[in-house]
mmCIF file of C-alpha atoms in Angstrom:
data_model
loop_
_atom_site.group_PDB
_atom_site.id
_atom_site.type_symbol
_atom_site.label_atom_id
_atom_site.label_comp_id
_atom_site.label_asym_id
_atom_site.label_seq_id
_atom_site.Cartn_x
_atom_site.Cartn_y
_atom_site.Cartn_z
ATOM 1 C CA UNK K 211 -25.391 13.512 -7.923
ATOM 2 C CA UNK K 212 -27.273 16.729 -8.626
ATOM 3 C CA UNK K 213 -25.234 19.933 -8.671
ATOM 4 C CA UNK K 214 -27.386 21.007 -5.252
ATOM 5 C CA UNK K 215 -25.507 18.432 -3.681
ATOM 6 C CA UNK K 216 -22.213 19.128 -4.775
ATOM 7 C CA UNK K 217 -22.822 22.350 -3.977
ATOM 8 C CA UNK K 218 -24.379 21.681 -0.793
ATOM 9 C CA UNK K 219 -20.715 19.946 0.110
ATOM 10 C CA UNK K 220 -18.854 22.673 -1.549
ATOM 11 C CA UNK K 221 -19.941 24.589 1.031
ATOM 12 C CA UNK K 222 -19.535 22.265 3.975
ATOM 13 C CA UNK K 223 -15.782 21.689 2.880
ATOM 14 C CA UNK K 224 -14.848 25.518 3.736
ATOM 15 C CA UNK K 225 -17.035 25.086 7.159
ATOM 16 C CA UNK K 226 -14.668 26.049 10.455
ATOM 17 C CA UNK K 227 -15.896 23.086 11.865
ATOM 18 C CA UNK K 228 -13.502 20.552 11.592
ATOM 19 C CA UNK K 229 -17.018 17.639 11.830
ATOM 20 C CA UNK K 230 -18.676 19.230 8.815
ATOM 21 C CA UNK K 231 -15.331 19.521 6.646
ATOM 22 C CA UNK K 232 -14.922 15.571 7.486
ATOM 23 C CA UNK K 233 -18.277 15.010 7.329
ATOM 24 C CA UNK K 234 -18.487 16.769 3.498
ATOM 25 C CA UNK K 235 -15.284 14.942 2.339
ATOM 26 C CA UNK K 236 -16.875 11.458 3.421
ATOM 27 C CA UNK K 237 -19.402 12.316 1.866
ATOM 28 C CA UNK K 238 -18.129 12.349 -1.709
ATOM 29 C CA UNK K 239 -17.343 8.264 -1.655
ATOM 30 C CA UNK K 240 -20.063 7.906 -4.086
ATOM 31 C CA UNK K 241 -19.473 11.402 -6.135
ATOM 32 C CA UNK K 242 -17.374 10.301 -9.777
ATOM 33 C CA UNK K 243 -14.409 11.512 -9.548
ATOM 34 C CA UNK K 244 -14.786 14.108 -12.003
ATOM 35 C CA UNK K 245 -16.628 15.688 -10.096
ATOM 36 C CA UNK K 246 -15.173 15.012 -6.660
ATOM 37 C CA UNK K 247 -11.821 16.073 -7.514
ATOM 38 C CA UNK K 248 -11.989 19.604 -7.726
ATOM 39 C CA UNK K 249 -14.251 19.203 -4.496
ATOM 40 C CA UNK K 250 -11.059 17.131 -2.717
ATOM 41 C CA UNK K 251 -8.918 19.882 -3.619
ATOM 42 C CA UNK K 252 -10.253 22.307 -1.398
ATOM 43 C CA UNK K 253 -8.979 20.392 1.821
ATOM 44 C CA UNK K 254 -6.109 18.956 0.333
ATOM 45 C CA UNK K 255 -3.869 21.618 2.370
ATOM 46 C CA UNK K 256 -6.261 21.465 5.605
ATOM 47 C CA UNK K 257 -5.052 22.869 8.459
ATOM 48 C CA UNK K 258 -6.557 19.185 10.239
ATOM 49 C CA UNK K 259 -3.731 16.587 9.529
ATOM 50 C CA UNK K 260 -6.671 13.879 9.551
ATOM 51 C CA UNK K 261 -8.775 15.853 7.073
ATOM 52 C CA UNK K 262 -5.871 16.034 5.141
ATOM 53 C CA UNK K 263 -4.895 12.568 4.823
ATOM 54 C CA UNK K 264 -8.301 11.382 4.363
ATOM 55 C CA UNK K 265 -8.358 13.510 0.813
ATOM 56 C CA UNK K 266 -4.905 12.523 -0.290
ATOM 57 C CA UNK K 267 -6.731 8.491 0.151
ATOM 58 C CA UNK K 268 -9.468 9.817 -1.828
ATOM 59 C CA UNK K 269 -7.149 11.149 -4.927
ATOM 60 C CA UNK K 270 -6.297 8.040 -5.145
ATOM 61 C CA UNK K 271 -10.098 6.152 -5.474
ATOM 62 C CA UNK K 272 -10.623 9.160 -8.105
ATOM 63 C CA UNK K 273 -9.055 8.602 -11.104
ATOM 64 C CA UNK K 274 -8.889 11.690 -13.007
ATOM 65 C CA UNK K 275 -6.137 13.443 -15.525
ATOM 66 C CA UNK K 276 -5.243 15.822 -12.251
ATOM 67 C CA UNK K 277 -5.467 12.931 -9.606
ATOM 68 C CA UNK K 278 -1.368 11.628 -10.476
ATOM 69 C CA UNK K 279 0.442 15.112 -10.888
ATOM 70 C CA UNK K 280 -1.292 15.808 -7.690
ATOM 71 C CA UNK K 281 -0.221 12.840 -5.441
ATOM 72 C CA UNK K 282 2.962 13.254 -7.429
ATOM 73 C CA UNK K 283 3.700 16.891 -5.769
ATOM 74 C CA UNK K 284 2.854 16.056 -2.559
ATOM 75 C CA UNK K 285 5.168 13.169 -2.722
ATOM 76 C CA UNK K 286 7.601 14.994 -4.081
ATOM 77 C CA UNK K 287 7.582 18.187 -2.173
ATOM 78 C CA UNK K 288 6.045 18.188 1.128
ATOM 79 C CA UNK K 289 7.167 19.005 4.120
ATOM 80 C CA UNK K 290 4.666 16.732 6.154
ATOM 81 C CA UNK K 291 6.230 12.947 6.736
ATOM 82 C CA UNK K 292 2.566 12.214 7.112
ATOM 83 C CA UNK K 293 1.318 13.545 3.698
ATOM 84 C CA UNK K 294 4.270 12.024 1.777
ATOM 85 C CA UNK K 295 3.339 8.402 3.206
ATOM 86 C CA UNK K 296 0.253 9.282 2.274
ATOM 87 C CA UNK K 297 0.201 10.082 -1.119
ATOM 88 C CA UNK K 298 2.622 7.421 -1.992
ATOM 89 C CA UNK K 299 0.134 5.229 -0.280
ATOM 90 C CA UNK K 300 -2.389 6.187 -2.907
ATOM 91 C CA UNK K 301 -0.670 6.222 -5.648
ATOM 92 C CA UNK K 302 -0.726 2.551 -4.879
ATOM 93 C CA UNK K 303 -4.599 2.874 -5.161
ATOM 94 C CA UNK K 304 -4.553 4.851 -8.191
ATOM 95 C CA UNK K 305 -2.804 1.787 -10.083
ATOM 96 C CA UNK K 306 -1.057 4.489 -12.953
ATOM 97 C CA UNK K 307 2.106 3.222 -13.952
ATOM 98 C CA UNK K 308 3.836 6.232 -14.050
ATOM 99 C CA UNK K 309 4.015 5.802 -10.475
ATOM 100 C CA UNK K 310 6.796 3.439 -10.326
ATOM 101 C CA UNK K 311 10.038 5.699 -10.949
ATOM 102 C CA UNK K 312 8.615 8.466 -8.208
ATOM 103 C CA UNK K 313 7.577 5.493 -5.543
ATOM 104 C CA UNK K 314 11.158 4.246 -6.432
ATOM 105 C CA UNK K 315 13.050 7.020 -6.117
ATOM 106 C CA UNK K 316 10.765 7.684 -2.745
ATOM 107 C CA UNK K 317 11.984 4.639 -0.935
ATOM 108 C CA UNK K 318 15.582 5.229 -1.717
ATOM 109 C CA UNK K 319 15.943 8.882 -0.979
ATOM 110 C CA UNK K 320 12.994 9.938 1.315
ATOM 111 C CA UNK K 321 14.307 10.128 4.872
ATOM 112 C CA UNK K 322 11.406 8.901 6.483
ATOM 113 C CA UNK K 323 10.524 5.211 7.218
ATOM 114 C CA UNK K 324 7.341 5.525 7.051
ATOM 115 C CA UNK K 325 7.196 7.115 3.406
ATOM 116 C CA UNK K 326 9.212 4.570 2.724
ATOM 117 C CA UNK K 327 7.075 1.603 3.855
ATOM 118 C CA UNK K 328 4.185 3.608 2.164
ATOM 119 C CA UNK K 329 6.361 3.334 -0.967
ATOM 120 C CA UNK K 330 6.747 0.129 -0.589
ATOM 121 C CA UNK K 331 3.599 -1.179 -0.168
ATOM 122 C CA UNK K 332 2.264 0.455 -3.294
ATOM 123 C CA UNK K 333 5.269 -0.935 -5.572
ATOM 124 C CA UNK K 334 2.961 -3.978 -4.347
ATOM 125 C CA UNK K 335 0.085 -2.483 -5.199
ATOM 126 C CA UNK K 336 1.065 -2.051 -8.543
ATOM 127 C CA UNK K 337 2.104 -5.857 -9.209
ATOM 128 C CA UNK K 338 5.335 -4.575 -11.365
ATOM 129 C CA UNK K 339 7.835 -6.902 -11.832
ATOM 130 C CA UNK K 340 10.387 -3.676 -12.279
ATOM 131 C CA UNK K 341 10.067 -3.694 -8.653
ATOM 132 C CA UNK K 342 11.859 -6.797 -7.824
ATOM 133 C CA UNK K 343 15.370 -5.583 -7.335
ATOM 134 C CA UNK K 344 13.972 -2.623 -4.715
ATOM 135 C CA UNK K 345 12.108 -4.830 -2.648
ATOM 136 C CA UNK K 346 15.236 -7.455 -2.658
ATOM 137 C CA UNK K 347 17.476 -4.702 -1.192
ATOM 138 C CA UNK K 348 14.099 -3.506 1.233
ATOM 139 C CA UNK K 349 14.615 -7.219 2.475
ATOM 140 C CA UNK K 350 17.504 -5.751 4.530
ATOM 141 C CA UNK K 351 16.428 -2.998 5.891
ATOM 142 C CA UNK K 352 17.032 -2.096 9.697
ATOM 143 C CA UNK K 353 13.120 -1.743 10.134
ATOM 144 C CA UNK K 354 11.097 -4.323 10.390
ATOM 145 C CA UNK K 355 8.151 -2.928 9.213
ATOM 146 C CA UNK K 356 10.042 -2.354 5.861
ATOM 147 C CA UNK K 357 10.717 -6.025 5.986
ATOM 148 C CA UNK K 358 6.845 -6.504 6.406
ATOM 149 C CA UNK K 359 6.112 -4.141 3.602
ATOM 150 C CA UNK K 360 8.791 -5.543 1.166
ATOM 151 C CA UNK K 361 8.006 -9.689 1.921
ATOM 152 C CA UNK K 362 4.145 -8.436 1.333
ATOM 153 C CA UNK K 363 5.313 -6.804 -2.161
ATOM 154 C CA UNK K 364 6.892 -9.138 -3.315
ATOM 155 C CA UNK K 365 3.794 -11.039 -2.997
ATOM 156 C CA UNK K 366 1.766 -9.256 -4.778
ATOM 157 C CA UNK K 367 3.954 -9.153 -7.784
ATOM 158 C CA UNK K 368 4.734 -13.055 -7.561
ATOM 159 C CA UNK K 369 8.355 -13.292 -8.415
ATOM 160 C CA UNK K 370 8.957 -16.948 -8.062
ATOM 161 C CA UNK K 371 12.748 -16.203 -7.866
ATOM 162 C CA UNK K 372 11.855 -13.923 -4.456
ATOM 163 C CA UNK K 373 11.549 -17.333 -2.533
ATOM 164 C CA UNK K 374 15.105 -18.476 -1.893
ATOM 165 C CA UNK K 375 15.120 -14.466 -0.362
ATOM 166 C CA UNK K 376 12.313 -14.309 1.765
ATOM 167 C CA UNK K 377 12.693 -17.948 3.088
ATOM 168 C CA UNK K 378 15.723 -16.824 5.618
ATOM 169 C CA UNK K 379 12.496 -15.034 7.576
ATOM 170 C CA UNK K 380 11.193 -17.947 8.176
ATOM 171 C CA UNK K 381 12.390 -18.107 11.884
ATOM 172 C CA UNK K 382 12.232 -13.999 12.146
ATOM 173 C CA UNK K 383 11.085 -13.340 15.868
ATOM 174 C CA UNK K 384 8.503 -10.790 14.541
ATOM 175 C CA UNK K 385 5.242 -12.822 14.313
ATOM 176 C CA UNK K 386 4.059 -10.318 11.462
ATOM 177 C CA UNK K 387 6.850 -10.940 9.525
ATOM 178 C CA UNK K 388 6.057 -14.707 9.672
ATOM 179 C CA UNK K 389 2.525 -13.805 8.725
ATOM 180 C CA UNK K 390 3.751 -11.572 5.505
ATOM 181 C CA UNK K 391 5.713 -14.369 4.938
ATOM 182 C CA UNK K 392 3.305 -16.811 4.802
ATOM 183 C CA UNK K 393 0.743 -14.788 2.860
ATOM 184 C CA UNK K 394 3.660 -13.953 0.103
ATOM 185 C CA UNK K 395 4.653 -17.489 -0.223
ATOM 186 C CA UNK K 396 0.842 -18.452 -1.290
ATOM 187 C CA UNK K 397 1.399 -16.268 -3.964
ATOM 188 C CA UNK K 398 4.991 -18.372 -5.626
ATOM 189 C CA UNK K 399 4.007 -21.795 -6.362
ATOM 190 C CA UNK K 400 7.604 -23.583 -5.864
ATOM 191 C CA UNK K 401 8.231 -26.688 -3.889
ATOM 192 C CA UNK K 402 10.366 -24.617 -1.436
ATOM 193 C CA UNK K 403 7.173 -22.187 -1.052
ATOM 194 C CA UNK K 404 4.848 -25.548 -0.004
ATOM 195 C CA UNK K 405 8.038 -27.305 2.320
ATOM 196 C CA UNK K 406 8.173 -23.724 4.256
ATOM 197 C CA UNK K 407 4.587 -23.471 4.582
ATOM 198 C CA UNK K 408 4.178 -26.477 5.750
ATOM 199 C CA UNK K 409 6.727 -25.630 8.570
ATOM 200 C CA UNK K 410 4.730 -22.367 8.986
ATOM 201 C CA UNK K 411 1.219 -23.997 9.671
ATOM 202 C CA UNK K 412 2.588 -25.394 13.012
ATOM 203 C CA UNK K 413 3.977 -22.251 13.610
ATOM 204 C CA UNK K 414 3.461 -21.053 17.769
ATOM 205 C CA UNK K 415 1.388 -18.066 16.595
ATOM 206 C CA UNK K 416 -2.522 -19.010 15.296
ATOM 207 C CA UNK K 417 -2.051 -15.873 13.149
ATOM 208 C CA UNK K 418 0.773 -17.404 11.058
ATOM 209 C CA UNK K 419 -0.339 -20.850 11.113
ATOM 210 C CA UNK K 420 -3.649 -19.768 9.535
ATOM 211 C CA UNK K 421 -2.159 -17.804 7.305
ATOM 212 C CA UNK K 422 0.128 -20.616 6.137
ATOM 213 C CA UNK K 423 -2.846 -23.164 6.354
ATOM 214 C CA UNK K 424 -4.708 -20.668 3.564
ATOM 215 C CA UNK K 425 -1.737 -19.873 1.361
ATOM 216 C CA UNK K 426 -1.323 -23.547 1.221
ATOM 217 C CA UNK K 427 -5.103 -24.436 0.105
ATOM 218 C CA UNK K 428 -4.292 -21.532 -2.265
ATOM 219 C CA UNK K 429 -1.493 -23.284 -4.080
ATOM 220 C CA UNK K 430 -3.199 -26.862 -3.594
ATOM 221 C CA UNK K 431 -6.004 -25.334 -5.589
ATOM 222 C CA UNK K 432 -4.339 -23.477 -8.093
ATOM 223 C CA UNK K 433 -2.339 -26.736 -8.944
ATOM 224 C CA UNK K 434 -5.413 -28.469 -8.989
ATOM 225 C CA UNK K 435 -7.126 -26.328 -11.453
ATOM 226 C CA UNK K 436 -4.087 -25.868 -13.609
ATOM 227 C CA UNK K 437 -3.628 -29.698 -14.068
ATOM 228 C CA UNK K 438 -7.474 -30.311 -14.832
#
């Protein structure tokens, strides 16, 4: 992108219309993020809570040396629920490892639940197997949306030994949390995962029977191809 351009949205992020400033920030999807950073920064304190979350997202699509220590002091020292879940939401994204001990430390100590989910999530997101022991203990959380988040993680990071943990929600009266379930157990190819899925794809809800349906293709195929 010619520096017109960036200029051109330079000047649309400091706009008082709260259109243009979106408008400018969506806008710099295709920019590299060398030279959309310093551009993000300009509305990353916006008075507009939606402006504001949209550029945290963005940090973390645009890898650059100041993207982390950016997310990390938002995370770290905001006052705004919102903009913590945010930013550990794209740290996630921004797949640095340094991430884990903050995103950690985040879901134990922020007071939050929704930071916490965020936090979650993104331990996920980063597929590493450090994480194990925090999502175990996320398992019994008094929110079921941390449930959600934590079954989902574990997931991603395919911990065979999660199984025997996440099985108890097989029969949780959240739907979702059947669904996560489901999903997750496509991921840990165990004869427990296939029995449970099995019992899944006749589940009541078509959302968690399709699910389980999938996640059992997905381990048919992967035995398939490791056997051939």
């Amino acid at each position: 992108m010619n520096s017109s351009n960036l200029n051109q949205i330079s000047a649309q992020l400091e706009s008082k219309s709260t259109r243009d400033r979106m408008l400018a920030l969506a806008s710099l999807r295709d920019v590299p993020p060398a030279d959309a950073v310093p551009l993000i920064k300009k509305v990353l304190h916006d008075e507009s809570i939606q402006i504001r979350s949209m550029a945290i997202f963005a940090l973390g699509i645009k890898p650059t040396e100041e993207s982390f220590p950016l997310l990390l002091d938002l995370l770290v020292n905001d006052q705004d629920y919102g903009a913590r879940a945010d930013a550990a939401g794209a740290m996630g994204y921004l797949q640095d490892p340094r991430a884990f001990e903050p995103l950690v430390r985040a879901f134990y100590e922020d007071t939050d639940w929704l930071v916490r989910f965020s936090a979650a999530v993104s331990l996920g997101n980063l597929q590493d197997p450090r994480a194990y022991e925090v999502l175990i203990q996320a398992l019994d959380s008094e929110e079921v949306v941390l449930q959600q988040a934590a079954i989902a993680a574990l997931g991603e990071i395919k911990v065979v030994e999660a199984v025997d943990h996440i099985l108890r929600f097989a029969q949780s009266e959240d739907w979702l949390v059947r669904q996560r379930l489901a999903e997750a157990l496509g991921n840990m190819p165990t004869p427990k995962s296939i029995s449970a899925l099995k019992y899944l794809a006749k589940d009541s809800h078509p959302h968690v029977a399709q699910a389980a349906t999938l996640a059992l293709q997905r381990l048919e195929e992967s035995q398939d191809s490791s056997e051939s």
